[in-house]
């Protein structure tokens, strides 16, 4: 259940962050990026909750990799490093969660 809650929180957090970027700076890219990545985490959360664990974990894995790569690209290309470090951290945390869950419990399918 903690896996479902973490995905739900990450999805909401990223969606809210995208909206904040849009509201503060008028950045449509922030809004679209935050909303789309957030939606994928929310989809993963729903799939995990509904029992489709294998697909939910795969959606989360791909989303986490995308988030990590985007964070690294932003880190290299921008002056202010705070936000890219947050993206990188979130991606790494979710990848570590995936690694832990997959090694401890195995991939359960239903």
Short mmCIF file of N, CA, C and O in Angstrom, two decimals:
data_model
loop_
_atom_site.label_atom_id
_atom_site.label_comp_id
_atom_site.label_asym_id
_atom_site.label_seq_id
_atom_site.Cartn_x
_atom_site.Cartn_y
_atom_site.Cartn_z
N UNK A 1 0.82 -1.20 0.00
CA UNK A 1 0.00 0.00 0.00
C UNK A 1 0.87 1.28 0.00
O UNK A 1 0.48 2.28 -0.56
N UNK A 2 2.04 1.19 0.64
CA UNK A 2 2.92 2.35 0.66
C UNK A 2 3.37 2.73 -0.74
O UNK A 2 3.53 3.91 -1.06
N UNK A 3 3.51 1.73 -1.60
CA UNK A 3 3.90 1.97 -2.98
C UNK A 3 2.82 2.81 -3.70
O UNK A 3 3.14 3.74 -4.44
N UNK A 4 1.57 2.48 -3.45
CA UNK A 4 0.46 3.22 -4.06
C UNK A 4 0.45 4.66 -3.57
O UNK A 4 0.32 5.61 -4.35
N UNK A 5 0.63 4.84 -2.27
CA UNK A 5 0.60 6.18 -1.68
C UNK A 5 1.76 7.03 -2.20
O UNK A 5 1.58 8.20 -2.54
N UNK A 6 2.96 6.45 -2.29
CA UNK A 6 4.10 7.20 -2.82
C UNK A 6 3.87 7.66 -4.25
O UNK A 6 4.16 8.80 -4.61
N UNK A 7 3.32 6.78 -5.07
CA UNK A 7 3.05 7.16 -6.46
C UNK A 7 1.98 8.25 -6.53
O UNK A 7 2.09 9.18 -7.33
N UNK A 8 0.98 8.13 -5.70
CA UNK A 8 -0.07 9.14 -5.65
C UNK A 8 0.49 10.50 -5.23
O UNK A 8 0.24 11.52 -5.88
N UNK A 9 1.30 10.50 -4.18
CA UNK A 9 1.90 11.75 -3.71
C UNK A 9 2.83 12.36 -4.74
O UNK A 9 2.82 13.57 -4.97
N UNK A 10 3.66 11.54 -5.38
CA UNK A 10 4.57 12.04 -6.41
C UNK A 10 3.80 12.63 -7.58
O UNK A 10 4.16 13.67 -8.12
N UNK A 11 2.74 11.95 -7.99
CA UNK A 11 1.92 12.45 -9.09
C UNK A 11 1.31 13.80 -8.77
O UNK A 11 1.36 14.73 -9.59
N UNK A 12 0.76 13.93 -7.57
CA UNK A 12 0.16 15.20 -7.16
C UNK A 12 1.22 16.29 -7.00
O UNK A 12 1.01 17.44 -7.40
N UNK A 13 2.35 15.93 -6.43
CA UNK A 13 3.43 16.88 -6.22
C UNK A 13 3.97 17.42 -7.55
O UNK A 13 4.18 18.63 -7.71
N UNK A 14 4.18 16.54 -8.51
CA UNK A 14 4.68 16.98 -9.81
C UNK A 14 3.66 17.81 -10.56
O UNK A 14 4.00 18.80 -11.20
N UNK A 15 2.39 17.44 -10.47
CA UNK A 15 1.34 18.24 -11.09
C UNK A 15 1.26 19.63 -10.48
O UNK A 15 1.16 20.63 -11.19
N UNK A 16 1.33 19.69 -9.15
CA UNK A 16 1.30 20.99 -8.47
C UNK A 16 2.53 21.82 -8.80
O UNK A 16 2.45 23.03 -9.01
N UNK A 17 3.69 21.17 -8.90
CA UNK A 17 4.92 21.88 -9.26
C UNK A 17 4.85 22.45 -10.67
O UNK A 17 5.30 23.56 -10.92
N UNK A 18 4.28 21.69 -11.59
CA UNK A 18 4.10 22.19 -12.95
C UNK A 18 3.18 23.39 -12.99
O UNK A 18 3.45 24.38 -13.69
N UNK A 19 2.12 23.32 -12.19
CA UNK A 19 1.20 24.46 -12.13
C UNK A 19 1.89 25.68 -11.51
O UNK A 19 1.72 26.81 -11.98
N UNK A 20 2.69 25.47 -10.47
CA UNK A 20 3.39 26.58 -9.83
C UNK A 20 4.37 27.24 -10.80
O UNK A 20 4.49 28.46 -10.82
N UNK A 21 5.06 26.44 -11.60
CA UNK A 21 5.96 26.99 -12.60
C UNK A 21 5.22 27.84 -13.61
O UNK A 21 5.70 28.89 -14.05
N UNK A 22 4.03 27.40 -13.97
CA UNK A 22 3.21 28.16 -14.92
C UNK A 22 2.69 29.44 -14.27
O UNK A 22 2.73 30.52 -14.87
N UNK A 23 2.22 29.33 -13.03
CA UNK A 23 1.64 30.49 -12.34
C UNK A 23 2.70 31.55 -12.04
O UNK A 23 2.43 32.74 -12.17
N UNK A 24 3.90 31.15 -11.64
CA UNK A 24 4.94 32.11 -11.26
C UNK A 24 5.67 32.70 -12.46
O UNK A 24 5.94 33.89 -12.50
N UNK A 25 6.00 31.87 -13.43
CA UNK A 25 6.84 32.31 -14.55
C UNK A 25 6.12 32.31 -15.89
O UNK A 25 6.70 32.70 -16.89
N UNK A 26 4.89 31.82 -15.92
CA UNK A 26 4.18 31.72 -17.18
C UNK A 26 4.73 30.64 -18.09
O UNK A 26 4.55 30.68 -19.30
N UNK A 27 5.39 29.65 -17.51
CA UNK A 27 6.04 28.60 -18.29
C UNK A 27 5.06 27.48 -18.62
O UNK A 27 4.73 26.64 -17.78
N UNK A 28 4.61 27.48 -19.86
CA UNK A 28 3.72 26.42 -20.32
C UNK A 28 4.45 25.08 -20.33
O UNK A 28 3.85 24.03 -20.06
N UNK A 29 5.75 25.09 -20.63
CA UNK A 29 6.54 23.85 -20.62
C UNK A 29 6.55 23.22 -19.23
O UNK A 29 6.45 21.99 -19.10
N UNK A 30 6.67 24.04 -18.18
CA UNK A 30 6.63 23.52 -16.81
C UNK A 30 5.29 22.88 -16.52
O UNK A 30 5.22 21.80 -15.92
N UNK A 31 4.24 23.53 -16.94
CA UNK A 31 2.90 23.01 -16.69
C UNK A 31 2.69 21.68 -17.41
O UNK A 31 2.26 20.70 -16.82
N UNK A 32 3.04 21.64 -18.69
CA UNK A 32 2.85 20.41 -19.47
C UNK A 32 3.74 19.30 -18.94
O UNK A 32 3.30 18.15 -18.78
N UNK A 33 4.99 19.62 -18.65
CA UNK A 33 5.92 18.62 -18.13
C UNK A 33 5.49 18.06 -16.80
O UNK A 33 5.43 16.84 -16.60
N UNK A 34 5.18 18.96 -15.86
CA UNK A 34 4.76 18.52 -14.53
C UNK A 34 3.46 17.74 -14.57
O UNK A 34 3.31 16.71 -13.91
N UNK A 35 2.51 18.22 -15.37
CA UNK A 35 1.22 17.55 -15.46
C UNK A 35 1.36 16.18 -16.11
O UNK A 35 0.78 15.20 -15.62
N UNK A 36 2.14 16.08 -17.18
CA UNK A 36 2.23 14.80 -17.88
C UNK A 36 2.98 13.75 -17.04
O UNK A 36 2.51 12.61 -16.92
N UNK A 37 4.09 14.13 -16.45
CA UNK A 37 4.82 13.18 -15.59
C UNK A 37 3.96 12.82 -14.38
O UNK A 37 3.87 11.65 -13.98
N UNK A 38 3.29 13.82 -13.81
CA UNK A 38 2.41 13.57 -12.67
C UNK A 38 1.27 12.62 -13.02
O UNK A 38 0.93 11.72 -12.24
N UNK A 39 0.69 12.79 -14.20
CA UNK A 39 -0.40 11.91 -14.63
C UNK A 39 0.09 10.47 -14.77
O UNK A 39 -0.61 9.53 -14.38
N UNK A 40 1.29 10.29 -15.29
CA UNK A 40 1.81 8.93 -15.41
C UNK A 40 2.03 8.28 -14.05
O UNK A 40 1.78 7.08 -13.87
N UNK A 41 2.48 9.05 -13.05
CA UNK A 41 2.60 8.49 -11.70
C UNK A 41 1.22 8.19 -11.12
O UNK A 41 1.05 7.19 -10.41
N UNK A 42 0.24 9.03 -11.41
CA UNK A 42 -1.12 8.75 -10.93
C UNK A 42 -1.69 7.50 -11.60
O UNK A 42 -2.38 6.71 -10.94
N UNK A 43 -1.40 7.32 -12.87
CA UNK A 43 -1.84 6.10 -13.57
C UNK A 43 -1.17 4.88 -12.93
O UNK A 43 -1.83 3.86 -12.68
N UNK A 44 0.13 4.99 -12.65
CA UNK A 44 0.83 3.88 -12.00
C UNK A 44 0.21 3.58 -10.64
O UNK A 44 0.02 2.41 -10.28
N UNK A 45 -0.11 4.62 -9.89
CA UNK A 45 -0.74 4.44 -8.59
C UNK A 45 -2.07 3.71 -8.72
O UNK A 45 -2.36 2.77 -7.97
N UNK A 46 -2.88 4.12 -9.68
CA UNK A 46 -4.17 3.46 -9.91
C UNK A 46 -3.98 1.99 -10.29
O UNK A 46 -4.68 1.12 -9.78
N UNK A 47 -3.04 1.74 -11.19
CA UNK A 47 -2.80 0.36 -11.63
C UNK A 47 -2.32 -0.51 -10.46
O UNK A 47 -2.77 -1.66 -10.31
N UNK A 48 -1.45 0.02 -9.64
CA UNK A 48 -0.97 -0.72 -8.47
C UNK A 48 -2.13 -1.00 -7.51
O UNK A 48 -2.25 -2.10 -6.97
N UNK A 49 -2.97 0.00 -7.29
CA UNK A 49 -4.09 -0.14 -6.37
C UNK A 49 -5.12 -1.14 -6.88
O UNK A 49 -5.69 -1.90 -6.11
N UNK A 50 -5.35 -1.13 -8.20
CA UNK A 50 -6.38 -2.00 -8.78
C UNK A 50 -5.89 -3.43 -8.97
O UNK A 50 -6.66 -4.28 -9.40
N UNK A 51 -4.63 -3.71 -8.68
CA UNK A 51 -4.14 -5.07 -8.75
C UNK A 51 -3.32 -5.39 -9.99
O UNK A 51 -2.79 -6.48 -10.11
N UNK A 52 -3.21 -4.44 -10.91
CA UNK A 52 -2.40 -4.66 -12.10
C UNK A 52 -0.97 -4.22 -11.81
O UNK A 52 -0.45 -3.25 -12.36
N UNK A 53 -0.33 -4.96 -10.92
CA UNK A 53 0.94 -4.57 -10.34
C UNK A 53 2.07 -4.52 -11.37
O UNK A 53 2.85 -3.57 -11.40
N UNK A 54 2.13 -5.50 -12.23
CA UNK A 54 3.22 -5.56 -13.21
C UNK A 54 3.20 -4.34 -14.14
O UNK A 54 4.22 -3.70 -14.35
N UNK A 55 2.04 -4.02 -14.67
CA UNK A 55 1.92 -2.87 -15.57
C UNK A 55 2.17 -1.58 -14.81
O UNK A 55 2.85 -0.67 -15.29
N UNK A 56 1.63 -1.46 -13.60
CA UNK A 56 1.83 -0.26 -12.79
C UNK A 56 3.29 -0.01 -12.49
O UNK A 56 3.78 1.12 -12.57
N UNK A 57 4.01 -1.06 -12.16
CA UNK A 57 5.45 -0.92 -11.88
C UNK A 57 6.23 -0.56 -13.13
O UNK A 57 7.19 0.20 -13.07
N UNK A 58 5.82 -1.10 -14.27
CA UNK A 58 6.50 -0.76 -15.52
C UNK A 58 6.25 0.69 -15.92
O UNK A 58 7.17 1.38 -16.37
N UNK A 59 5.02 1.16 -15.73
CA UNK A 59 4.72 2.58 -16.00
C UNK A 59 5.55 3.46 -15.09
O UNK A 59 6.14 4.45 -15.52
N UNK A 60 5.64 3.09 -13.83
CA UNK A 60 6.43 3.85 -12.87
C UNK A 60 7.91 3.84 -13.24
O UNK A 60 8.59 4.87 -13.15
N UNK A 61 8.42 2.69 -13.65
CA UNK A 61 9.83 2.58 -14.01
C UNK A 61 10.18 3.49 -15.19
O UNK A 61 11.14 4.26 -15.13
N UNK A 62 9.37 3.44 -16.23
CA UNK A 62 9.62 4.28 -17.41
C UNK A 62 9.50 5.76 -17.05
O UNK A 62 10.33 6.59 -17.44
N UNK A 63 8.48 6.10 -16.27
CA UNK A 63 8.28 7.50 -15.85
C UNK A 63 9.45 7.99 -15.01
O UNK A 63 9.92 9.12 -15.18
N UNK A 64 9.95 7.15 -14.12
CA UNK A 64 11.09 7.52 -13.27
C UNK A 64 12.36 7.74 -14.10
O UNK A 64 13.11 8.67 -13.84
N UNK A 65 12.56 6.90 -15.10
CA UNK A 65 13.72 7.07 -15.97
C UNK A 65 13.62 8.38 -16.74
O UNK A 65 14.60 9.12 -16.85
N UNK A 66 12.43 8.67 -17.26
CA UNK A 66 12.21 9.94 -17.98
C UNK A 66 12.48 11.12 -17.06
O UNK A 66 13.16 12.08 -17.44
N UNK A 67 11.96 11.07 -15.84
CA UNK A 67 12.15 12.15 -14.89
C UNK A 67 13.63 12.34 -14.56
O UNK A 67 14.14 13.47 -14.53
N UNK A 68 14.35 11.25 -14.38
CA UNK A 68 15.78 11.31 -14.10
C UNK A 68 16.56 11.92 -15.26
O UNK A 68 17.39 12.81 -15.07
N UNK A 69 16.26 11.47 -16.48
CA UNK A 69 16.95 12.00 -17.65
C UNK A 69 16.66 13.48 -17.84
O UNK A 69 17.57 14.28 -18.12
N UNK A 70 15.40 13.87 -17.69
CA UNK A 70 15.05 15.29 -17.81
C UNK A 70 15.77 16.13 -16.76
O UNK A 70 16.22 17.24 -17.04
N UNK A 71 15.87 15.60 -15.54
CA UNK A 71 16.60 16.31 -14.49
C UNK A 71 18.06 16.50 -14.83
O UNK A 71 18.64 17.57 -14.61
N UNK A 72 18.68 15.47 -15.38
CA UNK A 72 20.09 15.56 -15.75
C UNK A 72 20.28 16.56 -16.88
O UNK A 72 21.20 17.39 -16.85
N UNK A 73 19.41 16.52 -17.88
CA UNK A 73 19.50 17.47 -18.99
C UNK A 73 19.33 18.90 -18.48
O UNK A 73 20.10 19.79 -18.86
N UNK A 74 18.35 19.13 -17.62
CA UNK A 74 18.15 20.47 -17.06
C UNK A 74 19.34 20.90 -16.21
O UNK A 74 19.72 22.07 -16.22
N UNK A 75 19.93 19.98 -15.47
CA UNK A 75 21.08 20.31 -14.63
C UNK A 75 22.24 20.81 -15.48
O UNK A 75 22.94 21.74 -15.10
N UNK A 76 22.44 20.18 -16.62
CA UNK A 76 23.54 20.56 -17.50
C UNK A 76 23.28 21.88 -18.21
O UNK A 76 24.21 22.65 -18.47
N UNK A 77 22.02 22.20 -18.49
CA UNK A 77 21.71 23.34 -19.36
C UNK A 77 21.28 24.62 -18.65
O UNK A 77 21.19 25.65 -19.31
N UNK A 78 21.01 24.59 -17.35
CA UNK A 78 20.51 25.80 -16.68
C UNK A 78 21.51 26.31 -15.65
O UNK A 78 22.36 25.57 -15.17
N UNK A 79 21.35 27.59 -15.30
CA UNK A 79 22.19 28.22 -14.27
C UNK A 79 21.76 27.81 -12.87
O UNK A 79 22.59 27.47 -12.04
N UNK A 80 20.46 27.90 -12.60
CA UNK A 80 19.94 27.55 -11.27
C UNK A 80 19.80 26.04 -11.19
O UNK A 80 19.05 25.43 -11.94
N UNK A 81 20.50 25.44 -10.25
CA UNK A 81 20.58 23.98 -10.17
C UNK A 81 19.56 23.36 -9.22
O UNK A 81 19.45 22.15 -9.16
N UNK A 82 18.79 24.14 -8.48
CA UNK A 82 17.91 23.61 -7.45
C UNK A 82 16.84 22.69 -8.02
O UNK A 82 16.69 21.56 -7.56
N UNK A 83 16.10 23.14 -9.00
CA UNK A 83 15.01 22.34 -9.55
C UNK A 83 15.50 21.07 -10.23
O UNK A 83 14.95 19.99 -9.99
N UNK A 84 16.55 21.12 -11.05
CA UNK A 84 17.04 19.87 -11.63
C UNK A 84 17.50 18.86 -10.58
O UNK A 84 17.32 17.66 -10.75
N UNK A 85 18.06 19.34 -9.48
CA UNK A 85 18.47 18.43 -8.40
C UNK A 85 17.25 17.76 -7.79
O UNK A 85 17.28 16.57 -7.47
N UNK A 86 16.15 18.49 -7.68
CA UNK A 86 14.91 17.90 -7.18
C UNK A 86 14.42 16.82 -8.14
O UNK A 86 14.04 15.72 -7.72
N UNK A 87 14.44 17.10 -9.45
CA UNK A 87 14.02 16.11 -10.44
C UNK A 87 14.90 14.86 -10.36
O UNK A 87 14.39 13.73 -10.39
N UNK A 88 16.19 15.07 -10.30
CA UNK A 88 17.12 13.94 -10.23
C UNK A 88 16.86 13.13 -8.96
O UNK A 88 16.78 11.90 -9.01
N UNK A 89 16.68 13.81 -7.85
CA UNK A 89 16.43 13.12 -6.58
C UNK A 89 15.13 12.32 -6.63
O UNK A 89 15.09 11.16 -6.18
N UNK A 90 14.08 12.92 -7.18
CA UNK A 90 12.80 12.21 -7.27
C UNK A 90 12.91 10.99 -8.18
O UNK A 90 12.38 9.92 -7.86
N UNK A 91 13.61 11.15 -9.29
CA UNK A 91 13.80 10.01 -10.19
C UNK A 91 14.58 8.90 -9.54
O UNK A 91 14.23 7.72 -9.65
N UNK A 92 15.65 9.24 -8.83
CA UNK A 92 16.47 8.23 -8.15
C UNK A 92 15.68 7.54 -7.05
O UNK A 92 15.73 6.31 -6.91
N UNK A 93 14.93 8.31 -6.28
CA UNK A 93 14.13 7.71 -5.19
C UNK A 93 13.13 6.70 -5.75
O UNK A 93 12.99 5.59 -5.23
N UNK A 94 12.45 7.07 -6.82
CA UNK A 94 11.47 6.16 -7.40
C UNK A 94 12.14 4.94 -8.04
O UNK A 94 11.61 3.84 -7.98
N UNK A 95 13.31 5.13 -8.64
CA UNK A 95 14.03 3.98 -9.20
C UNK A 95 14.50 3.05 -8.08
O UNK A 95 14.44 1.82 -8.23
N UNK A 96 14.95 3.62 -6.97
CA UNK A 96 15.35 2.78 -5.84
C UNK A 96 14.15 2.03 -5.27
O UNK A 96 14.27 0.86 -4.88
N UNK A 97 13.00 2.70 -5.21
CA UNK A 97 11.79 2.03 -4.76
C UNK A 97 11.45 0.85 -5.68
O UNK A 97 11.15 -0.25 -5.21
N UNK A 98 11.56 1.08 -6.98
CA UNK A 98 11.29 0.01 -7.94
C UNK A 98 12.26 -1.15 -7.75
O UNK A 98 11.86 -2.31 -7.76
N UNK A 99 13.53 -0.84 -7.59
CA UNK A 99 14.53 -1.89 -7.41
C UNK A 99 14.25 -2.68 -6.13
O UNK A 99 14.31 -3.92 -6.13
N UNK A 100 13.92 -1.97 -5.05
CA UNK A 100 13.63 -2.64 -3.78
C UNK A 100 12.42 -3.55 -3.90
O UNK A 100 12.46 -4.72 -3.51
N UNK A 101 11.34 -3.02 -4.45
CA UNK A 101 10.10 -3.80 -4.55
C UNK A 101 10.29 -5.00 -5.47
O UNK A 101 9.83 -6.10 -5.16
N UNK A 102 10.98 -4.81 -6.57
CA UNK A 102 11.16 -5.91 -7.52
C UNK A 102 12.07 -7.00 -6.96
O UNK A 102 11.87 -8.18 -7.24
N UNK A 103 13.04 -6.65 -6.15
CA UNK A 103 13.94 -7.67 -5.61
C UNK A 103 13.35 -8.34 -4.36
O UNK A 103 13.57 -9.52 -4.14
N UNK A 104 12.61 -7.60 -3.56
CA UNK A 104 12.04 -8.15 -2.33
C UNK A 104 10.81 -9.01 -2.58
O UNK A 104 10.65 -10.05 -1.98
N UNK A 105 9.92 -8.52 -3.44
CA UNK A 105 8.65 -9.19 -3.62
C UNK A 105 8.49 -9.88 -4.97
O UNK A 105 7.57 -10.62 -5.16
N UNK A 106 9.40 -9.55 -5.89
CA UNK A 106 9.25 -10.07 -7.24
C UNK A 106 8.14 -9.31 -7.96
O UNK A 106 7.40 -8.56 -7.36
N UNK A 107 8.03 -9.52 -9.24
CA UNK A 107 6.99 -8.85 -10.01
C UNK A 107 5.75 -9.73 -9.97
O UNK A 107 5.74 -10.84 -10.49
N UNK A 108 4.71 -9.23 -9.31
CA UNK A 108 3.46 -9.98 -9.21
C UNK A 108 2.54 -9.55 -10.34
O UNK A 108 2.40 -8.38 -10.63
N UNK A 109 1.92 -10.51 -10.94
CA UNK A 109 0.95 -10.20 -11.99
C UNK A 109 -0.41 -10.70 -11.58
O UNK A 109 -0.55 -11.62 -10.78
N UNK A 110 -1.40 -10.07 -12.14
CA UNK A 110 -2.77 -10.48 -11.80
C UNK A 110 -3.62 -10.41 -13.03
O UNK A 110 -3.45 -9.62 -13.88
#
